[in-house]
XYZ file of C-alpha atoms in Angstrom:
391
model
C -172.615 -117.960 285.029
C -172.821 -119.848 282.434
C -175.473 -117.966 280.576
C -173.552 -114.850 281.058
C -170.588 -116.015 279.115
C -172.929 -117.317 276.387
C -174.444 -113.836 276.200
C -171.168 -112.188 276.284
C -169.846 -114.340 273.251
C -172.854 -114.033 271.174
C -172.632 -110.375 271.872
C -168.999 -110.530 270.428
C -169.912 -112.359 267.762
C -172.379 -109.921 266.569
C -170.048 -107.306 266.899
C -167.900 -108.730 264.533
C -170.255 -109.527 261.950
C -171.362 -105.873 262.181
C -168.271 -103.780 262.702
C -165.519 -105.816 260.629
C -167.057 -105.319 257.146
C -167.248 -101.602 257.750
C -163.564 -101.341 258.872
C -162.641 -103.388 255.703
C -164.569 -100.940 253.243
C -162.966 -98.059 255.094
C -159.593 -99.478 254.731
C -160.330 -99.826 250.822
C -161.407 -96.102 250.917
C -157.974 -94.849 252.600
C -156.056 -96.610 250.325
C -157.879 -95.237 247.321
C -157.342 -91.922 248.773
C -153.663 -92.256 249.162
C -153.282 -93.455 245.638
C -154.942 -90.441 244.454
C -152.778 -88.201 246.727
C -149.525 -90.175 245.260
C -151.002 -89.405 241.857
C -151.471 -85.569 241.905
C -148.314 -85.168 243.662
C -146.464 -87.076 240.646
C -148.365 -84.921 238.238
C -147.388 -81.930 239.722
C -143.805 -82.722 240.318
C -143.419 -83.781 236.523
C -145.239 -80.500 235.665
C -142.536 -78.634 237.843
C -139.675 -80.622 236.092
C -140.913 -79.326 232.821
C -141.186 -75.801 233.498
C -137.565 -76.001 234.842
C -135.889 -77.926 231.843
C -137.868 -75.070 229.489
C -136.606 -72.378 232.011
C -133.057 -73.690 231.862
C -133.020 -74.093 227.890
C -134.094 -70.311 227.523
C -131.683 -69.186 229.825
C -129.022 -71.031 228.016
C -130.189 -69.236 224.786
C -130.009 -65.980 226.568
C -126.901 -66.464 228.440
C -124.797 -66.538 225.257
C -126.093 -63.448 224.118
C -126.488 -61.411 227.240
C -123.605 -58.926 227.499
C -124.647 -57.704 231.467
C -122.552 -57.433 234.279
C -123.384 -60.696 235.891
C -122.360 -62.307 232.575
C -119.015 -60.369 232.580
C -118.154 -61.305 236.148
C -118.593 -64.998 235.433
C -116.585 -65.103 232.322
C -113.830 -63.021 234.331
C -113.662 -65.286 237.200
C -113.397 -68.575 234.721
C -110.475 -67.010 233.123
C -108.963 -66.324 236.568
C -109.477 -69.672 237.534
C -107.468 -71.161 234.629
C -103.660 -71.388 234.786
C -102.048 -69.131 232.365
C -101.060 -71.402 229.854
C -104.182 -72.794 229.468
C -105.979 -69.421 228.439
C -106.478 -69.139 224.418
C -105.242 -66.121 222.981
C -107.779 -63.593 222.468
C -106.173 -63.087 219.014
C -106.848 -66.451 218.339
C -110.110 -66.763 219.424
C -111.148 -63.464 217.433
C -109.615 -65.330 214.209
C -111.639 -68.854 214.958
C -114.464 -66.827 215.489
C -113.778 -64.997 212.348
C -113.221 -68.059 210.457
C -116.059 -69.561 211.672
C -118.652 -66.866 210.527
C -116.596 -66.757 206.995
C -117.527 -70.697 206.799
C -121.157 -70.303 207.717
C -121.395 -67.581 205.402
C -119.967 -69.942 202.511
C -122.128 -72.432 203.519
C -125.239 -70.392 203.441
C -124.140 -68.760 200.130
C -123.361 -72.221 198.687
C -126.798 -73.651 199.673
C -128.391 -70.494 198.092
C -126.914 -71.117 195.055
C -127.801 -74.560 194.770
C -131.055 -73.844 195.557
C -131.318 -70.933 192.881
C -129.724 -72.677 190.001
C -130.520 -76.216 188.460
C -128.666 -78.867 189.380
C -125.939 -79.624 186.584
C -124.886 -83.160 185.802
C -121.864 -84.671 187.154
C -119.180 -84.994 184.504
C -118.079 -88.357 183.269
C -114.899 -89.513 184.516
C -112.794 -90.501 181.602
C -109.820 -93.088 181.764
C -107.057 -93.506 179.404
C -106.814 -97.085 180.079
C -106.621 -99.313 177.021
C -108.210 -102.469 176.586
C -106.415 -105.722 177.046
C -107.076 -109.328 177.391
C -107.660 -110.407 180.953
C -106.139 -113.662 183.081
C -109.750 -114.222 184.568
C -111.064 -114.576 180.734
C -108.522 -117.460 180.073
C -105.766 -115.309 178.622
C -102.887 -116.954 180.706
C -99.401 -118.402 180.180
C -100.935 -121.857 180.094
C -103.512 -121.043 177.575
C -101.183 -119.169 175.426
C -98.913 -122.064 175.044
C -101.821 -123.821 173.607
C -101.915 -121.800 170.441
C -100.988 -123.222 167.154
C -100.435 -120.695 164.906
C -96.552 -119.590 164.776
C -97.622 -116.284 164.312
C -100.358 -114.262 165.668
C -101.324 -110.788 165.645
C -104.642 -109.520 167.599
C -105.412 -105.693 167.103
C -108.669 -103.801 168.470
C -109.337 -101.796 165.433
C -111.625 -99.271 167.494
C -108.383 -98.194 169.661
C -105.883 -99.243 167.407
C -104.317 -101.291 170.287
C -102.349 -104.481 169.885
C -103.971 -107.166 172.278
C -101.830 -110.194 171.817
C -98.951 -110.997 169.360
C -96.774 -113.685 168.722
C -93.958 -113.464 165.929
C -96.182 -110.610 164.418
C -93.183 -108.959 162.554
C -91.620 -112.355 161.258
C -92.284 -112.781 157.286
C -93.752 -115.879 156.359
C -95.805 -117.387 153.262
C -99.545 -116.258 153.361
C -101.028 -118.682 150.553
C -104.689 -118.157 149.845
C -104.691 -115.091 152.126
C -103.457 -113.607 149.105
C -106.797 -113.759 147.358
C -107.846 -110.886 149.549
C -105.437 -108.476 147.831
C -106.317 -109.884 144.456
C -110.191 -109.279 144.944
C -109.327 -105.591 145.984
C -106.901 -104.739 142.766
C -109.584 -106.472 140.805
C -112.309 -104.740 142.047
C -110.425 -101.268 141.478
C -110.866 -101.233 137.818
C -112.933 -98.414 136.554
C -115.533 -100.270 134.307
C -116.064 -103.974 135.396
C -119.257 -105.504 134.050
C -119.759 -107.998 136.785
C -122.521 -110.037 134.810
C -120.136 -110.456 131.821
C -119.002 -114.339 131.678
C -115.187 -114.959 132.009
C -114.041 -118.392 130.393
C -111.365 -120.689 132.303
C -108.305 -121.186 129.843
C -105.058 -123.590 129.996
C -103.305 -120.476 131.188
C -105.064 -120.600 134.446
C -103.981 -123.938 135.097
C -101.599 -124.368 137.903
C -98.447 -125.481 136.990
C -96.345 -124.722 140.061
C -98.317 -126.956 142.701
C -100.585 -129.098 140.328
C -103.323 -128.319 142.280
C -106.710 -129.775 141.191
C -110.027 -127.849 140.638
C -113.276 -128.607 139.538
C -113.407 -125.879 137.126
C -112.421 -127.284 133.750
C -110.981 -125.585 130.938
C -113.528 -123.988 129.143
C -116.125 -123.493 131.903
C -117.841 -120.139 131.940
C -118.604 -118.151 134.690
C -119.958 -114.714 135.188
C -117.354 -112.323 136.892
C -119.481 -112.217 140.006
C -119.335 -116.175 140.466
C -115.706 -115.786 139.876
C -115.222 -113.466 142.781
C -117.432 -115.206 145.041
C -115.803 -118.453 144.694
C -112.192 -117.108 144.891
C -112.934 -115.757 148.145
C -115.451 -118.100 149.791
C -114.008 -121.337 148.669
C -110.435 -119.995 147.646
C -111.026 -121.504 144.070
C -107.617 -121.020 142.510
C -108.551 -121.191 138.946
C -111.073 -118.272 139.346
C -108.459 -116.485 140.741
C -105.936 -117.388 138.094
C -108.634 -116.152 135.621
C -109.323 -112.892 137.374
C -105.704 -111.908 137.454
C -105.575 -112.635 133.852
C -108.754 -110.687 133.299
C -107.041 -107.146 133.615
C -105.807 -104.374 131.560
C -102.271 -105.334 130.652
C -102.560 -108.931 131.601
C -101.298 -110.677 134.607
C -97.911 -109.191 134.851
C -99.552 -105.811 135.103
C -102.035 -107.101 137.607
C -99.045 -108.650 140.005
C -97.266 -105.098 139.597
C -100.773 -103.649 140.779
C -100.986 -105.819 143.862
C -97.147 -104.933 144.961
C -98.069 -101.114 144.408
C -101.313 -101.476 146.455
C -99.243 -103.165 149.153
C -96.579 -100.421 149.469
C -99.596 -97.966 149.377
C -101.163 -99.701 152.426
C -97.913 -99.546 154.733
C -96.954 -103.165 154.002
C -92.998 -102.923 153.201
C -92.500 -106.586 153.917
C -95.294 -107.905 151.726
C -94.547 -109.309 148.377
C -96.784 -111.099 145.784
C -95.948 -113.592 142.759
C -99.071 -114.490 141.483
C -102.687 -113.800 142.364
C -103.667 -117.304 143.694
C -101.311 -117.395 146.868
C -99.683 -120.875 145.113
C -96.285 -119.481 145.118
C -94.246 -119.445 148.464
C -92.938 -116.116 147.364
C -96.305 -114.334 148.340
C -95.084 -113.282 151.508
C -96.301 -110.911 154.409
C -96.298 -110.440 158.254
C -99.126 -111.065 160.806
C -99.075 -107.336 161.799
C -99.070 -106.181 158.005
C -101.807 -108.303 157.218
C -104.096 -106.471 159.656
C -103.891 -103.405 156.972
C -104.783 -105.734 154.338
C -107.724 -106.951 156.369
C -108.834 -103.068 157.015
C -108.512 -102.531 153.409
C -110.398 -105.288 152.302
C -113.457 -104.650 154.726
C -113.951 -101.461 152.588
C -115.585 -103.546 149.884
C -119.000 -104.643 150.208
C -118.628 -107.405 147.615
C -115.694 -108.940 149.511
C -117.594 -108.714 152.871
C -120.477 -110.551 151.454
C -118.924 -113.241 149.366
C -116.148 -114.099 151.977
C -118.681 -114.598 154.636
C -121.386 -116.829 152.556
C -121.995 -120.155 153.509
C -122.553 -121.920 150.401
C -123.406 -120.846 146.384
C -124.474 -122.761 143.353
C -122.568 -121.556 140.346
C -123.790 -121.804 136.678
C -120.594 -123.325 134.823
C -122.276 -122.996 131.476
C -122.645 -126.777 131.182
C -124.071 -127.480 134.209
C -123.826 -126.417 138.057
C -121.533 -126.411 140.646
C -122.000 -125.971 144.448
C -119.356 -124.635 146.441
C -119.098 -124.187 150.333
C -117.139 -121.902 152.481
C -113.622 -122.973 153.381
C -113.740 -121.686 156.798
C -115.328 -123.979 159.291
C -115.456 -121.141 161.978
C -118.041 -119.014 159.367
C -119.400 -122.037 157.784
C -120.809 -123.432 161.039
C -121.325 -119.937 162.834
C -118.722 -120.145 165.535
C -117.710 -116.395 165.198
C -119.257 -113.394 164.235
C -117.183 -111.428 161.358
C -117.281 -109.256 158.452
C -114.074 -110.247 156.439
C -112.673 -113.613 156.512
C -109.901 -115.616 154.356
C -107.930 -119.091 154.885
C -104.815 -120.414 152.982
C -102.938 -123.221 153.121
C -99.588 -124.476 150.923
C -96.953 -126.893 152.500
C -94.575 -124.093 153.297
C -96.828 -121.867 154.740
C -99.019 -124.371 157.008
C -102.451 -123.302 157.725
C -103.726 -119.528 157.799
C -106.586 -117.545 158.883
C -107.440 -113.874 158.891
C -110.648 -112.343 160.337
C -112.174 -109.302 161.100
C -114.328 -110.000 164.362
C -117.188 -108.040 165.793
C -117.052 -108.640 169.234
C -120.624 -108.235 171.073
C -121.849 -107.638 167.348
C -120.278 -104.405 167.417
C -116.594 -103.757 168.390
C -114.151 -104.720 165.377
C -111.098 -106.641 166.161
C -108.750 -108.025 163.375
C -107.109 -111.225 164.032
C -104.520 -112.516 161.962
C -102.829 -116.217 162.262
C -99.991 -118.001 160.389
C -98.247 -120.873 160.039
C -100.726 -123.314 162.163
C -99.467 -127.357 161.746
C -103.218 -128.621 161.007
C -106.726 -127.080 160.104
C -108.255 -127.957 163.036
C -105.367 -125.828 164.854
C -106.318 -122.643 162.985
C -109.925 -123.276 163.932
C -109.133 -123.947 167.337
C -107.068 -120.673 167.806
C -109.663 -118.397 166.117
C -112.313 -120.076 168.897
C -109.907 -119.365 171.771
C -109.167 -116.041 170.620
C -112.794 -115.189 169.916
C -113.384 -116.085 173.688
C -110.596 -114.163 174.973
C -112.116 -111.237 173.216
C -116.001 -111.729 173.949
C -115.272 -112.075 177.839
C -112.140 -109.344 177.822
C -113.831 -106.438 175.847
C -116.910 -104.592 176.568
């Protein structure tokens, strides 16, 4: 009996060793077949879904254009389902359709015109805004209080727009700013050989303020050098000699100066001499802007007033002169014309024709600063306002 059970167990073991691997392989085959069937079914379903979408879109396209009985019946049923107030009036729909069609036609025509014709440049937008000094550039109430000059006028020459003014119409002595008018009237002579020499005489001495000069009586200079040091260094005896060197003498010269001032539209400007040493040589900051404009038209005045230094042959030796305006001498501003002036009655004066960004002309006139440094610092401050505010 024990052998019989042992044989059965041996048979069972052989059976499991032979049959079970086959069953496992069959199970794997079955699973592969089922996966294949599922893939085929999913592929078929996706194809039917794509066909249905294509059919639906085609039907949607043709449904709008269809005029069959079914289409009419559907629209009738929809109208009947809507309440009376919700139905849009037929006339309004027609107008809406007509407007939509007209708009579509207009858009099509515009597009065709744009394609057919070359694109035209967009016109530039012009603005009439006037130039102004900007607070972000330091032009504030606080900074304006730090201006030392009692009278100031700043004019944008390009637009003839005043940018800043303080006591611009107050009449005040102008001191050696006078020499710009002296140069203008002297150069207006028809025949003036600039190389001919002009001698300093006792008539050229200052008997009003008794100022000193390095040009002694008897010094002989060319007319060109007389003009040069009168403008660059504000040499008083040179200016006095120039006013004497005029047809009709000094009285005729002063009369010509006053006539020219009236011709330039300077009714409050008056001259008593050609040096500016008289406190009766007066003007206003606004009217001096016209004098600066006129002086800028003369090449010699522009060159001589801006020269930094000059060696002059006086016949018995040489003298070196420098520019009396430190803004010009040290290149702190870019200008085309300048002149400074001082007497006790006037304080320190300065006029400039600045070139903002090397191209935009702005005239600055300043009268009545208590010190030379005050006048110079006013020029620097105003130049900074201009360079930041203007294009």
